[in-house]
PDB file of C-alpha atoms in Angstrom:
ATOM      1  CA  MET A1491      71.635 -34.091  47.918  1.00  0.00           C
ATOM      2  CA  SER A1492      75.065 -32.396  46.481  1.00  0.00           C
ATOM      3  CA  GLN A1493      74.770 -29.859  45.655  1.00  0.00           C
ATOM      4  CA  GLY A1494      75.524 -29.771  42.408  1.00  0.00           C
ATOM      5  CA  SER A1495      71.950 -31.659  41.437  1.00  0.00           C
ATOM      6  CA  LYS A1496      70.537 -29.124  42.961  1.00  0.00           C
ATOM      7  CA  GLY A1497      71.905 -26.506  40.271  1.00  0.00           C
ATOM      8  CA  SER A1498      71.394 -29.518  37.679  1.00  0.00           C
ATOM      9  CA  THR A1499      67.994 -29.764  38.202  1.00  0.00           C
ATOM     10  CA  LYS A1500      67.158 -26.071  38.419  1.00  0.00           C
ATOM     11  CA  LEU A1501      69.180 -26.374  35.573  1.00  0.00           C
ATOM     12  CA  MET A1502      66.604 -28.110  34.491  1.00  0.00           C
ATOM     13  CA  ILE A1503      63.533 -26.454  35.373  1.00  0.00           C
ATOM     14  CA  ILE A1504      64.684 -23.329  33.348  1.00  0.00           C
ATOM     15  CA  VAL A1505      65.524 -24.908  30.359  1.00  0.00           C
ATOM     16  CA  TRP A1506      62.449 -27.254  30.765  1.00  0.00           C
ATOM     17  CA  VAL A1507      59.990 -23.881  31.380  1.00  0.00           C
ATOM     18  CA  LEU A1508      62.282 -22.034  27.856  1.00  0.00           C
ATOM     19  CA  ALA A1509      61.657 -25.214  25.921  1.00  0.00           C
ATOM     20  CA  MET A1510      58.346 -24.935  27.326  1.00  0.00           C
ATOM     21  CA  LEU A1511      57.562 -21.358  27.123  1.00  0.00           C
ATOM     22  CA  PHE A1512      59.102 -21.571  22.616  1.00  0.00           C
ATOM     23  CA  ILE A1513      57.231 -24.539  21.801  1.00  0.00           C
ATOM     24  CA  GLY A1514      53.759 -22.160  23.079  1.00  0.00           C
ATOM     25  CA  TYR A1515      54.534 -19.378  21.271  1.00  0.00           C
ATOM     26  CA  LYS A1516      55.424 -21.402  18.322  1.00  0.00           C
ATOM     27  CA  ALA A1517      52.215 -22.510  18.623  1.00  0.00           C
ATOM     28  CA  LEU A1518      50.382 -19.177  19.138  1.00  0.00           C
ATOM     29  CA  ASN A1519      52.153 -17.669  16.229  1.00  0.00           C
ATOM     30  CA  SER A1520      51.557 -21.280  13.653  1.00  0.00           C
ATOM     31  CA  SER A1521      48.387 -21.375  13.937  1.00  0.00           C
ATOM     32  CA  SER A1522      47.819 -17.592  13.556  1.00  0.00           C
ATOM     33  CA  GLU A1523      49.507 -18.134  10.137  1.00  0.00           C
ATOM     34  CA  GLU A1524      48.150 -21.423   9.483  1.00  0.00           C
ATOM     35  CA  ALA A1525      44.317 -19.239  10.053  1.00  0.00           C
ATOM     36  CA  SER A1526      45.504 -16.841   8.432  1.00  0.00           C
ATOM     37  CA  ASN A1527      46.709 -18.620   5.134  1.00  0.00           C
ATOM     38  CA  SER A1528      42.962 -20.783   5.755  1.00  0.00           C
ATOM     39  CA  ASP A1529      41.252 -17.377   5.784  1.00  0.00           C
ATOM     40  CA  VAL A1530      43.166 -16.316   2.030  1.00  0.00           C
ATOM     41  CA  MET A1531      41.770 -19.659   0.357  1.00  0.00           C
ATOM     42  CA  ILE A1532      38.761 -19.670   1.674  1.00  0.00           C
ATOM     43  CA  ASP A1533      38.785 -15.434   0.629  1.00  0.00           C
ATOM     44  CA  SER A1534      39.937 -16.485  -2.584  1.00  0.00           C
ATOM     45  CA  ALA A1535      36.871 -20.292  -3.393  1.00  0.00           C
ATOM     46  CA  LEU A1536      34.912 -17.627  -1.920  1.00  0.00           C
ATOM     47  CA  LEU A1537      36.026 -15.092  -4.174  1.00  0.00           C
ATOM     48  CA  GLU A1538      36.328 -17.553  -6.908  1.00  0.00           C
ATOM     49  CA  ARG A1539      32.400 -18.437  -7.003  1.00  0.00           C
ATOM     50  CA  ILE A1540      31.459 -15.255  -6.981  1.00  0.00           C
ATOM     51  CA  LYS A1541      33.127 -13.096 -10.047  1.00  0.00           C
ATOM     52  CA  PRO A1542      31.442 -11.936 -12.978  1.00  0.00           C
ATOM     53  CA  ILE A1543      30.172 -15.519 -15.714  1.00  0.00           C
ATOM     54  CA  GLY A1544      30.394 -12.653 -18.417  1.00  0.00           C
ATOM     55  CA  GLN A1545      31.589  -9.270 -19.358  1.00  0.00           C
ATOM     56  CA  VAL A1546      29.022  -6.161 -21.234  1.00  0.00           C
ATOM     57  CA  ARG A1547      30.451  -4.389 -23.615  1.00  0.00           C
ATOM     58  CA  ILE A1548      28.942  -1.796 -24.841  1.00  0.00           C
ATOM     59  CA  ASP A1549      30.109  -0.234 -28.298  1.00  0.00           C
ATOM     60  CA  SER A1550      28.588   2.926 -29.250  1.00  0.00           C
ATOM     61  CA  SER A1551      28.523   2.385 -32.947  1.00  0.00           C
ATOM     62  CA  ILE A1552      26.341  -0.218 -33.448  1.00  0.00           C
ATOM     63  CA  VAL A1553      22.649   1.348 -33.382  1.00  0.00           C
ATOM     64  CA  VAL A1554      19.682  -1.283 -32.653  1.00  0.00           C
ATOM     65  CA  ALA A1555      16.560   0.474 -32.568  1.00  0.00           C
ATOM     66  CA  THR A1556      15.589   3.962 -32.954  1.00  0.00           C
ATOM     67  CA  SER A1557      12.609   5.457 -30.652  1.00  0.00           C
ATOM     68  CA  GLU A1558      11.428   6.661 -34.732  1.00  0.00           C
ATOM     69  CA  SER A1559      11.219   3.260 -35.769  1.00  0.00           C
ATOM     70  CA  SER A1560       9.618   1.352 -32.114  1.00  0.00           C
ATOM     71  CA  GLU A1561       6.772   3.945 -31.654  1.00  0.00           C
ATOM     72  CA  LYS A1562       3.426   2.492 -33.229  1.00  0.00           C
ATOM     73  CA  ALA A1563      -0.192   4.348 -34.819  1.00  0.00           C
ATOM     74  CA  GLU A1564      -1.585   6.229 -32.328  1.00  0.00           C
ATOM     75  CA  ARG A1565      -4.974   4.750 -31.612  1.00  0.00           C
ATOM     76  CA  SER A1566      -8.129   6.757 -31.069  1.00  0.00           C
ATOM     77  CA  GLY A1567      -9.380   7.785 -27.693  1.00  0.00           C
ATOM     78  CA  GLU A1568     -13.123   5.986 -29.042  1.00  0.00           C
ATOM     79  CA  GLU A1569     -10.309   2.858 -29.143  1.00  0.00           C
ATOM     80  CA  ILE A1570      -9.203   3.110 -26.000  1.00  0.00           C
ATOM     81  CA  TYR A1571     -11.857   3.776 -24.050  1.00  0.00           C
ATOM     82  CA  SER A1572     -13.258   0.477 -25.725  1.00  0.00           C
ATOM     83  CA  ALA A1573     -10.271  -1.244 -24.237  1.00  0.00           C
ATOM     84  CA  ASN A1574      -9.575  -0.108 -21.032  1.00  0.00           C
ATOM     85  CA  CYS A1575     -12.529   2.524 -19.736  1.00  0.00           C
ATOM     86  CA  GLN A1576     -15.782   1.006 -20.966  1.00  0.00           C
ATOM     87  CA  GLY A1577     -15.759  -1.556 -18.560  1.00  0.00           C
ATOM     88  CA  CYS A1578     -15.715   1.113 -15.380  1.00  0.00           C
ATOM     89  CA  HIS A1579     -16.867   4.160 -17.179  1.00  0.00           C
ATOM     90  CA  SER A1580     -20.180   2.429 -19.242  1.00  0.00           C
ATOM     91  CA  SER A1581     -22.073   1.117 -15.080  1.00  0.00           C
ATOM     92  CA  GLY A1582     -19.535   3.916 -12.756  1.00  0.00           C
ATOM     93  CA  VAL A1583     -18.023   1.490 -10.763  1.00  0.00           C
ATOM     94  CA  MET A1584     -16.472   3.394  -8.042  1.00  0.00           C
ATOM     95  CA  GLY A1585     -17.826   6.522  -8.287  1.00  0.00           C
ATOM     96  CA  SER A1586     -16.369   6.215 -11.999  1.00  0.00           C
ATOM     97  CA  PRO A1587     -18.461   9.161 -14.328  1.00  0.00           C
ATOM     98  CA  LYS A1588     -19.844   7.164 -15.914  1.00  0.00           C
ATOM     99  CA  TYR A1589     -20.337   7.698 -20.486  1.00  0.00           C
ATOM    100  CA  ALA A1590     -22.468  10.338 -21.576  1.00  0.00           C
ATOM    101  CA  SER A1591     -24.135  11.207 -18.147  1.00  0.00           C
ATOM    102  CA  LEU A1592     -24.023  15.013 -17.731  1.00  0.00           C
ATOM    103  CA  GLU A1593     -24.697  14.481 -14.310  1.00  0.00           C
ATOM    104  CA  ASP A1594     -21.291  13.004 -13.155  1.00  0.00           C
ATOM    105  CA  TRP A1595     -19.076  14.704 -15.116  1.00  0.00           C
ATOM    106  CA  ALA A1596     -21.202  18.348 -14.267  1.00  0.00           C
ATOM    107  CA  PRO A1597     -18.329  19.031 -11.051  1.00  0.00           C
ATOM    108  CA  ARG A1598     -14.918  17.605 -13.621  1.00  0.00           C
ATOM    109  CA  ILE A1599     -16.545  20.090 -16.522  1.00  0.00           C
ATOM    110  CA  ASP A1600     -15.011  22.943 -15.173  1.00  0.00           C
ATOM    111  CA  LEU A1601     -11.670  21.348 -14.229  1.00  0.00           C
ATOM    112  CA  GLY A1602     -10.243  21.772 -17.872  1.00  0.00           C
ATOM    113  CA  LEU A1603      -8.787  18.910 -20.347  1.00  0.00           C
ATOM    114  CA  GLU A1604      -5.123  18.918 -18.844  1.00  0.00           C
ATOM    115  CA  LYS A1605      -6.373  18.299 -14.866  1.00  0.00           C
ATOM    116  CA  LEU A1606      -8.816  15.939 -16.243  1.00  0.00           C
ATOM    117  CA  THR A1607      -5.735  14.269 -18.267  1.00  0.00           C
ATOM    118  CA  LEU A1608      -3.113  14.906 -15.580  1.00  0.00           C
ATOM    119  CA  SER A1609      -6.342  13.315 -13.152  1.00  0.00           C
ATOM    120  CA  ALA A1610      -7.127  10.445 -14.899  1.00  0.00           C
ATOM    121  CA  ILE A1611      -2.531   9.480 -16.080  1.00  0.00           C
ATOM    122  CA  ALA A1612      -1.869   9.854 -12.241  1.00  0.00           C
ATOM    123  CA  GLY A1613      -5.021   7.974 -11.155  1.00  0.00           C
ATOM    124  CA  LYS A1614      -7.692   8.849  -8.944  1.00  0.00           C
ATOM    125  CA  GLY A1615      -9.963   7.993  -6.363  1.00  0.00           C
ATOM    126  CA  GLY A1616      -9.970   3.966  -7.799  1.00  0.00           C
ATOM    127  CA  MET A1617      -8.581   4.817 -11.148  1.00  0.00           C
ATOM    128  CA  PRO A1618      -5.182   3.070 -11.062  1.00  0.00           C
ATOM    129  CA  ALA A1619      -2.898   4.992 -12.214  1.00  0.00           C
ATOM    130  CA  ARG A1620      -3.384   5.596 -16.823  1.00  0.00           C
ATOM    131  CA  GLY A1621      -6.843   3.796 -15.853  1.00  0.00           C
ATOM    132  CA  THR A1622      -5.236   0.096 -16.456  1.00  0.00           C
ATOM    133  CA  CYS A1623      -3.172   1.467 -20.043  1.00  0.00           C
ATOM    134  CA  MET A1624      -0.255   1.378 -18.971  1.00  0.00           C
ATOM    135  CA  ASP A1625       0.905   1.631 -22.354  1.00  0.00           C
ATOM    136  CA  CYS A1626      -1.571   4.297 -23.584  1.00  0.00           C
ATOM    137  CA  SER A1627       0.778   7.909 -24.461  1.00  0.00           C
ATOM    138  CA  ASP A1628      -0.249  10.789 -22.508  1.00  0.00           C
ATOM    139  CA  ASN A1629      -1.945  12.181 -25.425  1.00  0.00           C
ATOM    140  CA  GLU A1630      -4.080   9.012 -26.143  1.00  0.00           C
ATOM    141  CA  ILE A1631      -4.926   9.559 -21.922  1.00  0.00           C
ATOM    142  CA  LYS A1632      -5.351  13.024 -23.897  1.00  0.00           C
ATOM    143  CA  LEU A1633      -7.651  11.752 -26.617  1.00  0.00           C
ATOM    144  CA  THR A1634      -9.954   9.499 -24.705  1.00  0.00           C
ATOM    145  CA  VAL A1635     -10.246  11.720 -22.195  1.00  0.00           C
ATOM    146  CA  GLN A1636     -11.260  13.932 -24.650  1.00  0.00           C
ATOM    147  CA  TYR A1637     -12.902  11.564 -26.224  1.00  0.00           C
ATOM    148  CA  MET A1638     -15.810  10.973 -22.773  1.00  0.00           C
ATOM    149  CA  LEU A1639     -16.159  14.904 -23.270  1.00  0.00           C
ATOM    150  CA  ASP A1640     -17.075  14.983 -26.258  1.00  0.00           C
ATOM    151  CA  SER A1641     -19.955  12.154 -25.610  1.00  0.00           C
ATOM    152  CA  LEU A1642     -21.304  14.929 -22.936  1.00  0.00           C
ATOM    153  CA  LYS A1643     -22.888  17.282 -26.646  1.00  0.00           C
TER     154      LYS A1643
END
């Protein structure tokens, strides 16, 4: 081989290597740009799917209901006892003190009306909170406890 053909072969190899480096560089950059463009498209599609469908606007100048209009008449202790408490307290289920049984209520009488009412509101032993009367006010629970205590006289 001649000296000129060796030089042109080296030149061709250098050009080929540079071309491959340039193509590789472009391939790496274009794929990351496409991937980032694809991520942006996915993110925007995701945001479009999960966007809120409406907005809540609260206008404080309009009063829908007041506490006075939504209050119901207070029930008596006897009504609440008959509707919610009688099932357990008439038979002494799960150790509940029986209605009008001084023997069952004797250890509890010394606690007083306030502590017995708080116990009835919170629940005690097998009795759930509010004695299953979830719509009873604290005062109605107190009236019911008083009704049961009055039965002991």
